GROMACS .gro file of C-alpha atoms in nm:
model
  290
    1MET     CA    1   8.717  15.391  10.538
    2VAL     CA    2   8.711  15.462  10.932
    3GLY     CA    3   8.537  15.167  11.036
    4VAL     CA    4   8.701  14.942  10.876
    5VAL     CA    5   9.037  15.003  11.026
    6GLU     CA    6   8.908  14.999  11.340
    7TYR     CA    7   8.739  14.631  11.285
    8ILE     CA    8   9.082  14.491  11.121
    9LYS     CA    9   9.263  14.640  11.404
   10SER     CA   10   8.955  14.428  11.675
   11LYS     CA   11   9.019  14.165  11.475
   12VAL     CA   12   9.370  14.155  11.496
   13ALA     CA   13   9.369  14.256  11.873
   14TRP     CA   14   9.176  13.950  11.926
   15ALA     CA   15   9.359  13.719  11.731
   16GLU     CA   16   9.697  13.762  11.969
   17SER     CA   17   9.482  13.725  12.271
   18VAL     CA   18   9.436  13.398  12.248
   19ALA     CA   19   9.814  13.336  12.053
   20ASP     CA   20   9.987  13.123  12.225
   21PRO     CA   21  10.245  13.338  12.476
   22ARG     CA   22  10.522  13.149  12.514
   23THR     CA   23  10.605  13.181  12.130
   24LYS     CA   24  10.516  13.574  12.090
   25ASP     CA   25  10.913  13.597  12.181
   26TRP     CA   26  11.102  13.334  11.994
   27PHE     CA   27  11.264  13.425  11.612
   28LEU     CA   28  11.121  13.479  11.387
   29MET     CA   29  10.715  13.476  11.553
   30ASP     CA   30  10.667  13.893  11.729
   31SER     CA   31  10.507  13.910  11.292
   32PRO     CA   32  10.452  13.810  11.018
   33VAL     CA   33  10.595  14.039  10.833
   34PRO     CA   34  11.020  13.921  10.836
   35SER     CA   35  10.883  13.611  10.740
   36TYR     CA   36  10.587  13.704  10.482
   37SER     CA   37  10.819  13.923  10.360
   38LEU     CA   38  11.085  13.644  10.312
   39VAL     CA   39  10.778  13.417  10.089
   40MET     CA   40  10.751  13.769   9.879
   41LEU     CA   41  11.165  13.773   9.781
   42TYR     CA   42  11.132  13.385   9.722
   43LEU     CA   43  10.865  13.424   9.438
   44MET     CA   44  11.056  13.710   9.315
   45VAL     CA   45  11.445  13.472   9.303
   46VAL     CA   46  11.157  13.276   9.111
   47TRP     CA   47  11.040  13.457   8.811
   48TRP     CA   48  11.402  13.660   8.837
   49GLY     CA   49  11.650  13.343   8.895
   50PRO     CA   50  11.663  13.115   8.578
   51ARG     CA   51  11.632  13.504   8.366
   52TYR     CA   52  11.986  13.597   8.546
   53MET     CA   53  12.099  13.249   8.506
   54ALA     CA   54  11.982  13.246   8.092
   55ASP     CA   55  12.259  13.349   7.963
   56ARG     CA   56  12.557  13.197   8.285
   57LYS     CA   57  12.691  12.929   8.264
   58PRO     CA   58  12.521  12.654   8.579
   59PHE     CA   59  12.725  12.656   8.896
   60ASP     CA   60  12.898  12.336   9.016
   61LEU     CA   61  12.736  12.302   9.351
   62LYS     CA   62  12.847  11.941   9.410
   63TYR     CA   63  12.975  12.001   9.764
   64ILE     CA   64  12.777  12.216   9.848
   65MET     CA   65  12.443  12.063   9.799
   66MET     CA   66  12.612  11.702   9.985
   67ALA     CA   67  12.714  11.924  10.256
   68TYR     CA   68  12.294  12.137  10.268
   69ASN     CA   69  12.127  11.774  10.268
   70LEU     CA   70  12.311  11.601  10.492
   71ALA     CA   71  12.269  11.926  10.755
   72LEU     CA   72  11.852  11.904  10.610
   73VAL     CA   73  11.898  11.484  10.697
   74VAL     CA   74  12.043  11.496  11.005
   75LEU     CA   75  11.778  11.813  11.098
   76SER     CA   76  11.513  11.617  11.005
   77ALA     CA   77  11.566  11.285  11.197
   78TYR     CA   78  11.615  11.478  11.531
   79MET     CA   79  11.315  11.682  11.442
   80PHE     CA   80  11.102  11.271  11.353
   81LYS     CA   81  11.303  11.235  11.724
   82GLU     CA   82  11.159  11.523  11.908
   83PHE     CA   83  10.815  11.498  11.783
   84PHE     CA   84  10.828  11.090  11.898
   85VAL     CA   85  10.931  11.191  12.196
   86THR     CA   86  10.737  11.410  12.275
   87THR     CA   87  10.427  11.280  12.116
   88ILE     CA   88  10.447  10.886  12.059
   89LEU     CA   89  10.652  10.829  12.396
   90ASN     CA   90  10.438  11.065  12.619
   91PRO     CA   91  10.210  10.842  12.839
   92ASN     CA   92  10.044  11.190  12.940
   93PHE     CA   93  10.010  11.270  12.571
   94ASN     CA   94   9.696  11.147  12.336
   95SER     CA   95   9.821  11.085  12.034
   96VAL     CA   96   9.469  11.013  11.874
   97CYS     CA   97   9.290  11.380  12.003
   98GLN     CA   98   9.471  11.585  12.163
   99ALA     CA   99   9.383  11.981  12.215
  100VAL     CA  100   9.745  12.299  12.296
  101ASP     CA  101   9.904  12.224  12.623
  102TYR     CA  102   9.983  12.617  12.648
  103SER     CA  103  10.144  12.556  12.947
  104GLU     CA  104  10.510  12.573  13.099
  105ASP     CA  105  10.529  12.169  13.135
  106PRO     CA  106  10.837  12.129  13.038
  107MET     CA  107  10.698  11.846  12.733
  108ALA     CA  108  10.499  12.070  12.606
  109LEU     CA  109  10.724  12.322  12.654
  110ARG     CA  110  10.980  12.062  12.380
  111LEU     CA  111  10.640  11.978  12.218
  112ALA     CA  112  10.626  12.428  12.111
  113ALA     CA  113  11.027  12.416  12.069
  114VAL     CA  114  11.021  12.146  11.769
  115CYS     CA  115  10.747  12.270  11.558
  116TRP     CA  116  10.976  12.608  11.565
  117TRP     CA  117  11.221  12.452  11.415
  118PHE     CA  118  10.983  12.325  11.175
  119PHE     CA  119  10.915  12.586  11.061
  120PHE     CA  120  11.238  12.685  11.086
  121SER     CA  121  11.328  12.463  10.846
  122LYS     CA  122  11.109  12.500  10.621
  123VAL     CA  123  11.287  12.830  10.567
  124ILE     CA  124  11.605  12.634  10.541
  125GLU     CA  125  11.455  12.491  10.292
  126LEU     CA  126  11.345  12.754  10.023
  127LEU     CA  127  11.734  12.708   9.976
  128ASP     CA  128  11.620  12.399   9.716
  129THR     CA  129  11.504  12.603   9.460
  130VAL     CA  130  11.844  12.882   9.471
  131ILE     CA  131  12.064  12.516   9.441
  132PHE     CA  132  11.763  12.496   9.105
  133ILE     CA  133  11.809  12.785   9.005
  134LEU     CA  134  12.199  12.846   9.044
  135ARG     CA  135  12.225  12.470   8.880
  136LYS     CA  136  12.008  12.577   8.631
  137LYS     CA  137  11.761  12.340   8.630
  138ASN     CA  138  11.428  12.484   8.530
  139SER     CA  139  11.227  12.136   8.486
  140GLN     CA  140  11.241  12.124   8.837
  141ILE     CA  141  11.086  12.425   8.983
  142THR     CA  142  10.758  12.334   8.869
  143PHE     CA  143  10.403  12.488   8.988
  144LEU     CA  144  10.408  12.254   9.232
  145HIS     CA  145  10.783  12.278   9.389
  146VAL     CA  146  10.720  12.677   9.408
  147TYR     CA  147  10.367  12.619   9.543
  148HIS     CA  148  10.506  12.316   9.854
  149HIS     CA  149  10.820  12.571   9.962
  150SER     CA  150  10.638  12.895   9.944
  151THR     CA  151  10.285  12.847  10.168
  152MET     CA  152  10.439  12.518  10.447
  153VAL     CA  153  10.655  12.876  10.548
  154LEU     CA  154  10.359  13.085  10.545
  155LEU     CA  155  10.126  12.804  10.745
  156TRP     CA  156  10.312  12.692  10.955
  157TRP     CA  157  10.379  12.991  11.049
  158ILE     CA  158  10.025  13.042  11.213
  159GLY     CA  159  10.057  12.689  11.335
  160VAL     CA  160  10.328  12.795  11.560
  161ARG     CA  161  10.223  13.133  11.672
  162TRP     CA  162   9.839  12.999  11.739
  163VAL     CA  163   9.880  12.638  11.754
  164ALA     CA  164  10.238  12.476  11.930
  165GLY     CA  165  10.112  12.202  11.996
  166GLY     CA  166   9.829  11.936  11.983
  167ASN     CA  167   9.699  11.746  11.735
  168SER     CA  168   9.923  11.939  11.525
  169TYR     CA  169  10.246  11.785  11.532
  170SER     CA  170  10.112  11.428  11.302
  171SER     CA  171  10.173  11.638  11.016
  172GLY     CA  172  10.493  11.807  11.131
  173MET     CA  173  10.637  11.439  11.264
  174VAL     CA  174  10.526  11.288  10.970
  175ASN     CA  175  10.726  11.526  10.699
  176CYS     CA  176  10.990  11.516  10.920
  177LEU     CA  177  11.022  11.123  10.883
  178ILE     CA  178  10.969  11.157  10.472
  179HIS     CA  179  11.234  11.442  10.404
  180THR     CA  180  11.504  11.205  10.609
  181LEU     CA  181  11.423  11.021  10.342
  182MET     CA  182  11.380  11.281  10.074
  183TYR     CA  183  11.755  11.406  10.185
  184SER     CA  184  11.898  11.147  10.211
  185TYR     CA  185  11.801  11.061   9.818
  186TYR     CA  186  11.887  11.392   9.766
  187PHE     CA  187  12.248  11.384   9.881
  188LEU     CA  188  12.367  11.018   9.764
  189SER     CA  189  12.196  11.119   9.411
  190ALA     CA  190  12.500  11.414   9.463
  191LEU     CA  191  12.745  11.191   9.553
  192GLY     CA  192  12.736  11.095   9.181
  193PRO     CA  193  12.702  10.829   8.887
  194SER     CA  194  12.793  10.561   9.065
  195VAL     CA  195  12.514  10.543   9.321
  196GLN     CA  196  12.260  10.560   9.061
  197PRO     CA  197  12.192  10.201   9.021
  198PHE     CA  198  12.120  10.187   9.407
  199LEU     CA  199  11.817  10.493   9.376
  200TRP     CA  200  11.587  10.317   9.229
  201TRP     CA  201  11.313  10.341   9.544
  202LYS     CA  202  11.282  10.743   9.403
  203LYS     CA  203  10.980  10.675   9.234
  204TYR     CA  204  10.812  10.543   9.597
  205LEU     CA  205  10.974  10.874   9.745
  206THR     CA  206  10.623  11.046   9.571
  207SER     CA  207  10.407  10.677   9.658
  208LEU     CA  208  10.506  10.777  10.049
  209GLN     CA  209  10.446  11.145  10.063
  210LEU     CA  210  10.098  11.063   9.925
  211LEU     CA  211  10.030  10.784  10.180
  212GLN     CA  212  10.141  11.133  10.474
  213PHE     CA  213   9.897  11.336  10.324
  214PHE     CA  214   9.653  11.050  10.305
  215GLY     CA  215   9.771  10.984  10.725
  216ILE     CA  216   9.722  11.327  10.814
  217MET     CA  217   9.372  11.334  10.630
  218ILE     CA  218   9.260  11.094  10.826
  219HIS     CA  219   9.359  11.213  11.169
  220SER     CA  220   9.230  11.516  11.081
  221PHE     CA  221   8.885  11.384  11.042
  222VAL     CA  222   8.887  11.196  11.399
  223THR     CA  223   9.004  11.529  11.595
  224LEU     CA  224   8.722  11.691  11.441
  225TYR     CA  225   8.527  11.393  11.522
  226LEU     CA  226   8.602  11.368  11.874
  227ASP     CA  227   8.594  11.746  11.943
  228CYS     CA  228   9.007  11.673  12.090
  229GLY     CA  229   8.946  12.059  12.177
  230PHE     CA  230   9.193  12.126  11.885
  231PRO     CA  231   9.075  12.470  11.649
  232ASP     CA  232   8.861  12.375  11.419
  233PRO     CA  233   8.911  12.612  11.152
  234TYR     CA  234   9.281  12.525  11.192
  235VAL     CA  235   9.188  12.152  11.139
  236TYR     CA  236   8.960  12.262  10.810
  237ALA     CA  237   9.204  12.445  10.613
  238LEU     CA  238   9.480  12.175  10.700
  239ILE     CA  239   9.258  11.937  10.566
  240GLY     CA  240   9.171  12.217  10.264
  241TYR     CA  241   9.511  12.193  10.251
  242LEU     CA  242   9.602  11.870  10.194
  243ILE     CA  243   9.324  11.809   9.964
  244SER     CA  244   9.550  12.068   9.723
  245HIS     CA  245   9.873  11.851   9.756
  246ILE     CA  246   9.690  11.527   9.692
  247ILE     CA  247   9.580  11.651   9.351
  248LEU     CA  248   9.967  11.799   9.271
  249PHE     CA  249  10.110  11.503   9.384
  250SER     CA  250   9.883  11.287   9.198
  251ASN     CA  251   9.956  11.465   8.832
  252PHE     CA  252  10.283  11.436   8.950
  253TYR     CA  253  10.362  11.095   8.994
  254ARG     CA  254  10.069  11.025   8.674
  255LYS     CA  255  10.375  11.250   8.502
  256SER     CA  256  10.652  11.105   8.619
  257TYR     CA  257  10.588  10.779   8.641
  258GLY     CA  258  10.301  10.709   8.515
  259ASN     CA  259  10.425  10.722   8.110
  260LYS     CA  260  10.727  10.586   8.183
  261ASP     CA  261  10.528  10.241   8.335
  262LYS     CA  262  10.241  10.321   8.028
  263LYS     CA  263  10.608  10.261   7.813
  264LYS     CA  264  10.717   9.997   7.958
  265LYS     CA  265  10.499   9.741   7.949
  266SER     CA  266  10.418   9.859   7.533
  267GLY     CA  267  10.830   9.770   7.522
  268ASP     CA  268  10.667   9.522   7.681
  269ALA     CA  269  10.452   9.404   7.433
  270THR     CA  270  10.644   9.426   7.175
  271SER     CA  271  10.911   9.194   7.266
  272GLU     CA  272  10.672   8.979   7.335
  273GLN     CA  273  10.498   9.028   6.997
  274GLU     CA  274  10.924   8.962   6.845
  275GLN     CA  275  10.936   8.692   6.999
  276ALA     CA  276  10.554   8.516   6.916
  277GLY     CA  277  10.718   8.592   6.587
  278GLY     CA  278  11.004   8.404   6.614
  279ARG     CA  279  10.920   8.089   6.715
  280ARG     CA  280  10.644   8.063   6.435
  281TYR     CA  281  10.946   8.179   6.160
  282ASN     CA  282  11.178   7.881   6.344
  283LEU     CA  283  10.856   7.666   6.258
  284ARG     CA  284  10.811   7.717   5.955
  285GLN     CA  285  11.214   7.708   5.853
  286ARG     CA  286  11.172   7.338   6.038
  287SER     CA  287  10.897   7.256   5.849
  288GLY     CA  288  11.036   7.340   5.528
  289LYS     CA  289  10.739   7.673   5.460
  290ASN     CA  290  10.828   7.999   5.309
   0.00000   0.00000   0.00000
């Protein structure tokens, strides 16, 4: 047992020695305990919340939801801008293949800072589920929803602590763009039934989410192929994580929209058959046949 403890201590010491020294003292970064404990609390709320609300009326959170979603639209748009400026528009940054710059360079620090904001936004987004619970929208608390929200906090704590920069920018930047659109949709839908006819594009949000996973995966394979100096274990872990999301989101898309498309096609075919039958009946009537 003593040998196991010493081995673990040595590995922890090694991990600390290769961690990003710039982010160590940032809020929630000095230890994984607060963030990981928060995720455990989140999972407890997911289990206990619906049971607590079972015999209670749902809360009317319209205005809270509007303020919350609008705030996340602004934050997501801000983070996207920061990722874009510090990488794509940065002439000293290779957006295809870039190792983490652990220096005190202003642009490198700015990129590390937006990586932290991205992590913290995932902590904020845990409130999505709390809102669902208080409104008794339990059908929206799926395995995919809980898996995505909880693991993003866990993985991005690691990301900011060890690789706050370099090629890790791509997953954060693309996700910020998607979330700007997604929370815009949520904000508009909270306005009420009057705007529902203008929200036809909900279906395409899931398609965009799937596209983002494939795009980030391609970028990850390029990172491995070109050997950019970005840590390979992190890239392999990201690819595995992306595969899990592709499977889960594809299943969600099939269940949410695949059956609707089939029903629509079936309805269209039935309508065409009825119209054709009507035309044949009219022809028989005109020709004097019964």
